[in-house]
PDB file of C-alpha atoms and ligand atoms in Angstrom:
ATOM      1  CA  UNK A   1       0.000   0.000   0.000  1.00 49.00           C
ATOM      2  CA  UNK A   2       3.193   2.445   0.053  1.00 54.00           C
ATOM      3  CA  UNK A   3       3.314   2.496  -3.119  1.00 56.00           C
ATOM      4  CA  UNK A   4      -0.138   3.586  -4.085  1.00 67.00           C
ATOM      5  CA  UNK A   5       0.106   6.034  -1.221  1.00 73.00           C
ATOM      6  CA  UNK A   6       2.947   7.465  -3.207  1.00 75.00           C
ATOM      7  CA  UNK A   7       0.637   7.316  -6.330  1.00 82.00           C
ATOM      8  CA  UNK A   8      -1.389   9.399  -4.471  1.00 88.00           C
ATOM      9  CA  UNK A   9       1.240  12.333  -3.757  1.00 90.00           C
ATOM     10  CA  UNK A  10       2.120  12.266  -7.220  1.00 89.00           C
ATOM     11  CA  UNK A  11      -1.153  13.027  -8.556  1.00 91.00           C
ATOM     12  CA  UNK A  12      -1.875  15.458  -6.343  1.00 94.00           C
ATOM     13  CA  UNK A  13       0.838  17.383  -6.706  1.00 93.00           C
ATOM     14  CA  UNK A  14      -0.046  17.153 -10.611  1.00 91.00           C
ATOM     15  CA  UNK A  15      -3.864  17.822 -10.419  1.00 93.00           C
ATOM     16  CA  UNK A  16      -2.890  20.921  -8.093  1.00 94.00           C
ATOM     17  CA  UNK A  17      -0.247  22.258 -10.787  1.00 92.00           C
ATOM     18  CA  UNK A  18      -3.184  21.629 -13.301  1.00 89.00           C
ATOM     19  CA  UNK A  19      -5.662  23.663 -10.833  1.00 91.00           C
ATOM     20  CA  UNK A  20      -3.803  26.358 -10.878  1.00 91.00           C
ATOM     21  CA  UNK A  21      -3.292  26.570 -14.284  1.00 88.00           C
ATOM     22  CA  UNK A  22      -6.774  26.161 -15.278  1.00 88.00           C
ATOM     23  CA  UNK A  23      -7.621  28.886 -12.822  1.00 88.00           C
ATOM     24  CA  UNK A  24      -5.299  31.406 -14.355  1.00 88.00           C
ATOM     25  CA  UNK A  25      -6.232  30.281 -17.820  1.00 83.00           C
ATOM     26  CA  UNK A  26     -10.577  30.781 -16.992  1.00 82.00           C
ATOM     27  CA  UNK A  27      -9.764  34.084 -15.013  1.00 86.00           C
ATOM     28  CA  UNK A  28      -7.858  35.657 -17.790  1.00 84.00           C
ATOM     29  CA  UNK A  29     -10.936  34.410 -20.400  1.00 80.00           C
ATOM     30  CA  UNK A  30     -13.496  35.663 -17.795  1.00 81.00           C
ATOM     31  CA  UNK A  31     -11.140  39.331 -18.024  1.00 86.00           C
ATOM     32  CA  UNK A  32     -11.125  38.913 -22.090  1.00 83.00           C
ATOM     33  CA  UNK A  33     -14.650  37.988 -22.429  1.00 80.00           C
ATOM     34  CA  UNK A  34     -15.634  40.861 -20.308  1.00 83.00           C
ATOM     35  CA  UNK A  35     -13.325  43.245 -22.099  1.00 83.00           C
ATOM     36  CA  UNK A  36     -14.927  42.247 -25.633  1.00 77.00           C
ATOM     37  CA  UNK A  37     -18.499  42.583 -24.631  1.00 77.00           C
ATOM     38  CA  UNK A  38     -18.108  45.821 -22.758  1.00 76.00           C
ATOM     39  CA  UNK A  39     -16.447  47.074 -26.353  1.00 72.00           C
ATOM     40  CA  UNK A  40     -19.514  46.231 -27.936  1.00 71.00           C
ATOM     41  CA  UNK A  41     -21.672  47.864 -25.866  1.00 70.00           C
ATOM     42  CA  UNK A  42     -20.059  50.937 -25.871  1.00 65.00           C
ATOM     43  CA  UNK A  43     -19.941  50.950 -29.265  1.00 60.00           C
ATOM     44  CA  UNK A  44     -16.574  52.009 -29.325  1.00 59.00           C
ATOM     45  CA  UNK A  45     -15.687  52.935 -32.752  1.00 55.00           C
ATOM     46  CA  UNK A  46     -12.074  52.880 -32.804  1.00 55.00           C
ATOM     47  CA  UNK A  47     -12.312  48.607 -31.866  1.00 53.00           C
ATOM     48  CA  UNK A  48     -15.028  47.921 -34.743  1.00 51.00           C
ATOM     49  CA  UNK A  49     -13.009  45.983 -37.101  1.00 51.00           C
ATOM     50  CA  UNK A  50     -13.313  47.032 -40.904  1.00 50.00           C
ATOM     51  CA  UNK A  51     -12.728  43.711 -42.471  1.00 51.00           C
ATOM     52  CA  UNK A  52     -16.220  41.468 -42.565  1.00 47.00           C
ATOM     53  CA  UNK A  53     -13.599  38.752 -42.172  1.00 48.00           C
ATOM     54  CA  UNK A  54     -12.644  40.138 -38.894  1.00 52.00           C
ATOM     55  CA  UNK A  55     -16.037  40.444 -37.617  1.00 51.00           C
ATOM     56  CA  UNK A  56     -15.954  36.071 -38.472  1.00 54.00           C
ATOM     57  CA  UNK A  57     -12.692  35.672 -36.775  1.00 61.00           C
ATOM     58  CA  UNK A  58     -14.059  37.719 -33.211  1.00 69.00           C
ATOM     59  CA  UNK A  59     -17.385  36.226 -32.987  1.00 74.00           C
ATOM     60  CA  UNK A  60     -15.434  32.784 -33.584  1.00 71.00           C
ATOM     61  CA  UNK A  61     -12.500  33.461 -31.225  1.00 73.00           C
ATOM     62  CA  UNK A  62     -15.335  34.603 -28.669  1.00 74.00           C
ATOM     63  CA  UNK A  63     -17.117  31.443 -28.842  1.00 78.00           C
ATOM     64  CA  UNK A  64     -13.838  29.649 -28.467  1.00 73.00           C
ATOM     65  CA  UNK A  65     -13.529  31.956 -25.216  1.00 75.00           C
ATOM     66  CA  UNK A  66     -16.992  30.886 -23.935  1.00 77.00           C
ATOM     67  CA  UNK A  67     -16.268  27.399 -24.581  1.00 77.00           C
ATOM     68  CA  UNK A  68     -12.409  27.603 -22.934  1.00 74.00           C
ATOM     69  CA  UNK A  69     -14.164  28.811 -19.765  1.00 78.00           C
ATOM     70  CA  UNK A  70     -16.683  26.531 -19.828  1.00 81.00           C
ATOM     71  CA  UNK A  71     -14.761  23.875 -20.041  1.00 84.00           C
ATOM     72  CA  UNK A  72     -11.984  25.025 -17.870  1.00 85.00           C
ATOM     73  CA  UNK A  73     -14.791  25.395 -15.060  1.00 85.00           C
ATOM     74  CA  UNK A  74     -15.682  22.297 -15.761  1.00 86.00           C
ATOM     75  CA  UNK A  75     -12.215  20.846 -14.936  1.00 86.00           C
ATOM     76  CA  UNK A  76     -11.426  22.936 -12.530  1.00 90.00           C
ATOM     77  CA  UNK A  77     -14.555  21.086 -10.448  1.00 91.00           C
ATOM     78  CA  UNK A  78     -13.477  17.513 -11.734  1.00 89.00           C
ATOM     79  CA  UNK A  79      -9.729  18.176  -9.780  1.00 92.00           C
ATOM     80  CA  UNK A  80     -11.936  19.546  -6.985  1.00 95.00           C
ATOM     81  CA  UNK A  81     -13.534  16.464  -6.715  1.00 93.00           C
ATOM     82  CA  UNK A  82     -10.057  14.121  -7.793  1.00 93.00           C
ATOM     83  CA  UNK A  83      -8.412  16.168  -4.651  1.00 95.00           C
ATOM     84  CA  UNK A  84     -11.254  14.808  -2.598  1.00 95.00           C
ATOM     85  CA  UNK A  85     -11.264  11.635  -3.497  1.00 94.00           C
ATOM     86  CA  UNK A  86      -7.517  11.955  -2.900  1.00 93.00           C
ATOM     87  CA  UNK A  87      -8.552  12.271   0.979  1.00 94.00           C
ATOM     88  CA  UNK A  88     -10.895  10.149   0.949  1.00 92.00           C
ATOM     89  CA  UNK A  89      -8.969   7.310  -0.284  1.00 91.00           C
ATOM     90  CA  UNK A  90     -10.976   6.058  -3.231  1.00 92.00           C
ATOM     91  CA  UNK A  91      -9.268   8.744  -5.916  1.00 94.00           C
ATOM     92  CA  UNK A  92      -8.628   6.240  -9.467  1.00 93.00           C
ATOM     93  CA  UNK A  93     -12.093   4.326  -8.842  1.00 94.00           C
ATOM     94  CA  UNK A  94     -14.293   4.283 -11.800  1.00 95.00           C
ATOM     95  CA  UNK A  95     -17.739   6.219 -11.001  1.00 92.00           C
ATOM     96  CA  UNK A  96     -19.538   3.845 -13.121  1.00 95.00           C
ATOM     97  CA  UNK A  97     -18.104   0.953 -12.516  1.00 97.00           C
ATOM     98  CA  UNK A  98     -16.196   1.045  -9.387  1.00 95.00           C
ATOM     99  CA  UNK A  99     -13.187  -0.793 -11.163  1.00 96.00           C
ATOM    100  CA  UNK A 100      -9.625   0.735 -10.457  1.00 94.00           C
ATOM    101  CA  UNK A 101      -8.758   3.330 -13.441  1.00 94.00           C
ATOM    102  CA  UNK A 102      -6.115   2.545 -15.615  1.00 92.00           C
ATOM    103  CA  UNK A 103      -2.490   4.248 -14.386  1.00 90.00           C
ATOM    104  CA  UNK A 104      -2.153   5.454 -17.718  1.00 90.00           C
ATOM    105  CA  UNK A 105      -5.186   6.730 -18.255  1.00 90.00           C
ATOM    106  CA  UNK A 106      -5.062   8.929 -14.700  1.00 91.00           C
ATOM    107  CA  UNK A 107      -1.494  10.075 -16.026  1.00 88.00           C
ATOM    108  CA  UNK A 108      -3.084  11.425 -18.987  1.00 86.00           C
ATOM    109  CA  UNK A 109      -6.332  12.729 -17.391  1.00 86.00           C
ATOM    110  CA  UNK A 110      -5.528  12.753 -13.416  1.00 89.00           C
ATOM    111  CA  UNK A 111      -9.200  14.306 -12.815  1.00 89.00           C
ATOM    112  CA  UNK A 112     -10.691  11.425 -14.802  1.00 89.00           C
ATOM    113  CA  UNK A 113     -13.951   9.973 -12.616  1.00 89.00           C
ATOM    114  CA  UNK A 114     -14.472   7.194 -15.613  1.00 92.00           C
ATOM    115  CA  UNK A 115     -12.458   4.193 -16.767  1.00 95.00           C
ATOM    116  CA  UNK A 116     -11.757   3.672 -20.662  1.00 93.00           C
ATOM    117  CA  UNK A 117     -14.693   1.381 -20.736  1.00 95.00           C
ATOM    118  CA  UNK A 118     -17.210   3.567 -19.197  1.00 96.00           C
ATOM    119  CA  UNK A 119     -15.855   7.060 -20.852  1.00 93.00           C
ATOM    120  CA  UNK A 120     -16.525   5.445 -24.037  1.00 94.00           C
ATOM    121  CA  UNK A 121     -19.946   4.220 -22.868  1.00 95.00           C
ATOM    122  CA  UNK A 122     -20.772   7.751 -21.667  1.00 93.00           C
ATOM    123  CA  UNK A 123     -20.005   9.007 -24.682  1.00 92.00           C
ATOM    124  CA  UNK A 124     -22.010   6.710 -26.652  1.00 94.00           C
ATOM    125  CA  UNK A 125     -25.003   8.080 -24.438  1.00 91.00           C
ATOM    126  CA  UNK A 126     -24.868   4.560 -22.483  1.00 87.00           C
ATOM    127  CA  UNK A 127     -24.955   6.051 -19.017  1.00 73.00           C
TER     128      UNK A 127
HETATM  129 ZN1   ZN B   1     -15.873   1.963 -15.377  1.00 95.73          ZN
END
């Protein structure tokens, strides 16, 4: 059991690195986001961009910004609940299936709550 107790340190140490990370990364979206829209509500002439093909790019890169935070939220909670589980003893259990995660897979994804198996299942709309 030493050894998955060092397991343990190891991925926390890495899911805390990727916390804070992900927190930098949605805070400075949240700031970018917020900068954009207030520019459009002003009206602000001198940031209306001239090109049509502009206009594409910032809607697109804003969506991309919506989704970035979204999904960084999202992860953000996942290592939330990893840390816990962490503590609790029972981090690199499969949700679904309460079978032992892959190591490799948890190296990859160390916030993971599914095995292969059941990821794919989810994904398939089978859970
Ligand atoms: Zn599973």
């Amino acid at each position: 059991m030493k050894e998955a107790k060092a397991d343990f340190a190891q991925f926390k140490k890495r899911l805390l690195a990727l916390r804070e990370r992900l927190v930098g990364k949605v805070d400075y979206m949240h700031e970018e986001a917020l900068k954009k829209s207030r520019q459009d509500a002003s009206g602000d002439l001198s940031n209306v961009p001239i090109h049509m093909a502009d206009v594409g790019t910032d809607n697109f890169e804003r969506e991309l910004m919506i989704e970035l935070i979204q999904n960084g939220e999202e992860s953000v909670r996942n290592i939330d609940i990893a840390l816990e589980k962490i503590e609790e003893g029972t981090f690199g259990v499969c949700e679904a299936c309460n079978k032992k995660i892959n190591k490799e897979r948890l190296k990859a994804v160390p916030h993971a709550t599914l095995c292969v198996d059941c990821q794919r299942e989810e994904e398939l709309g089978n859970i």
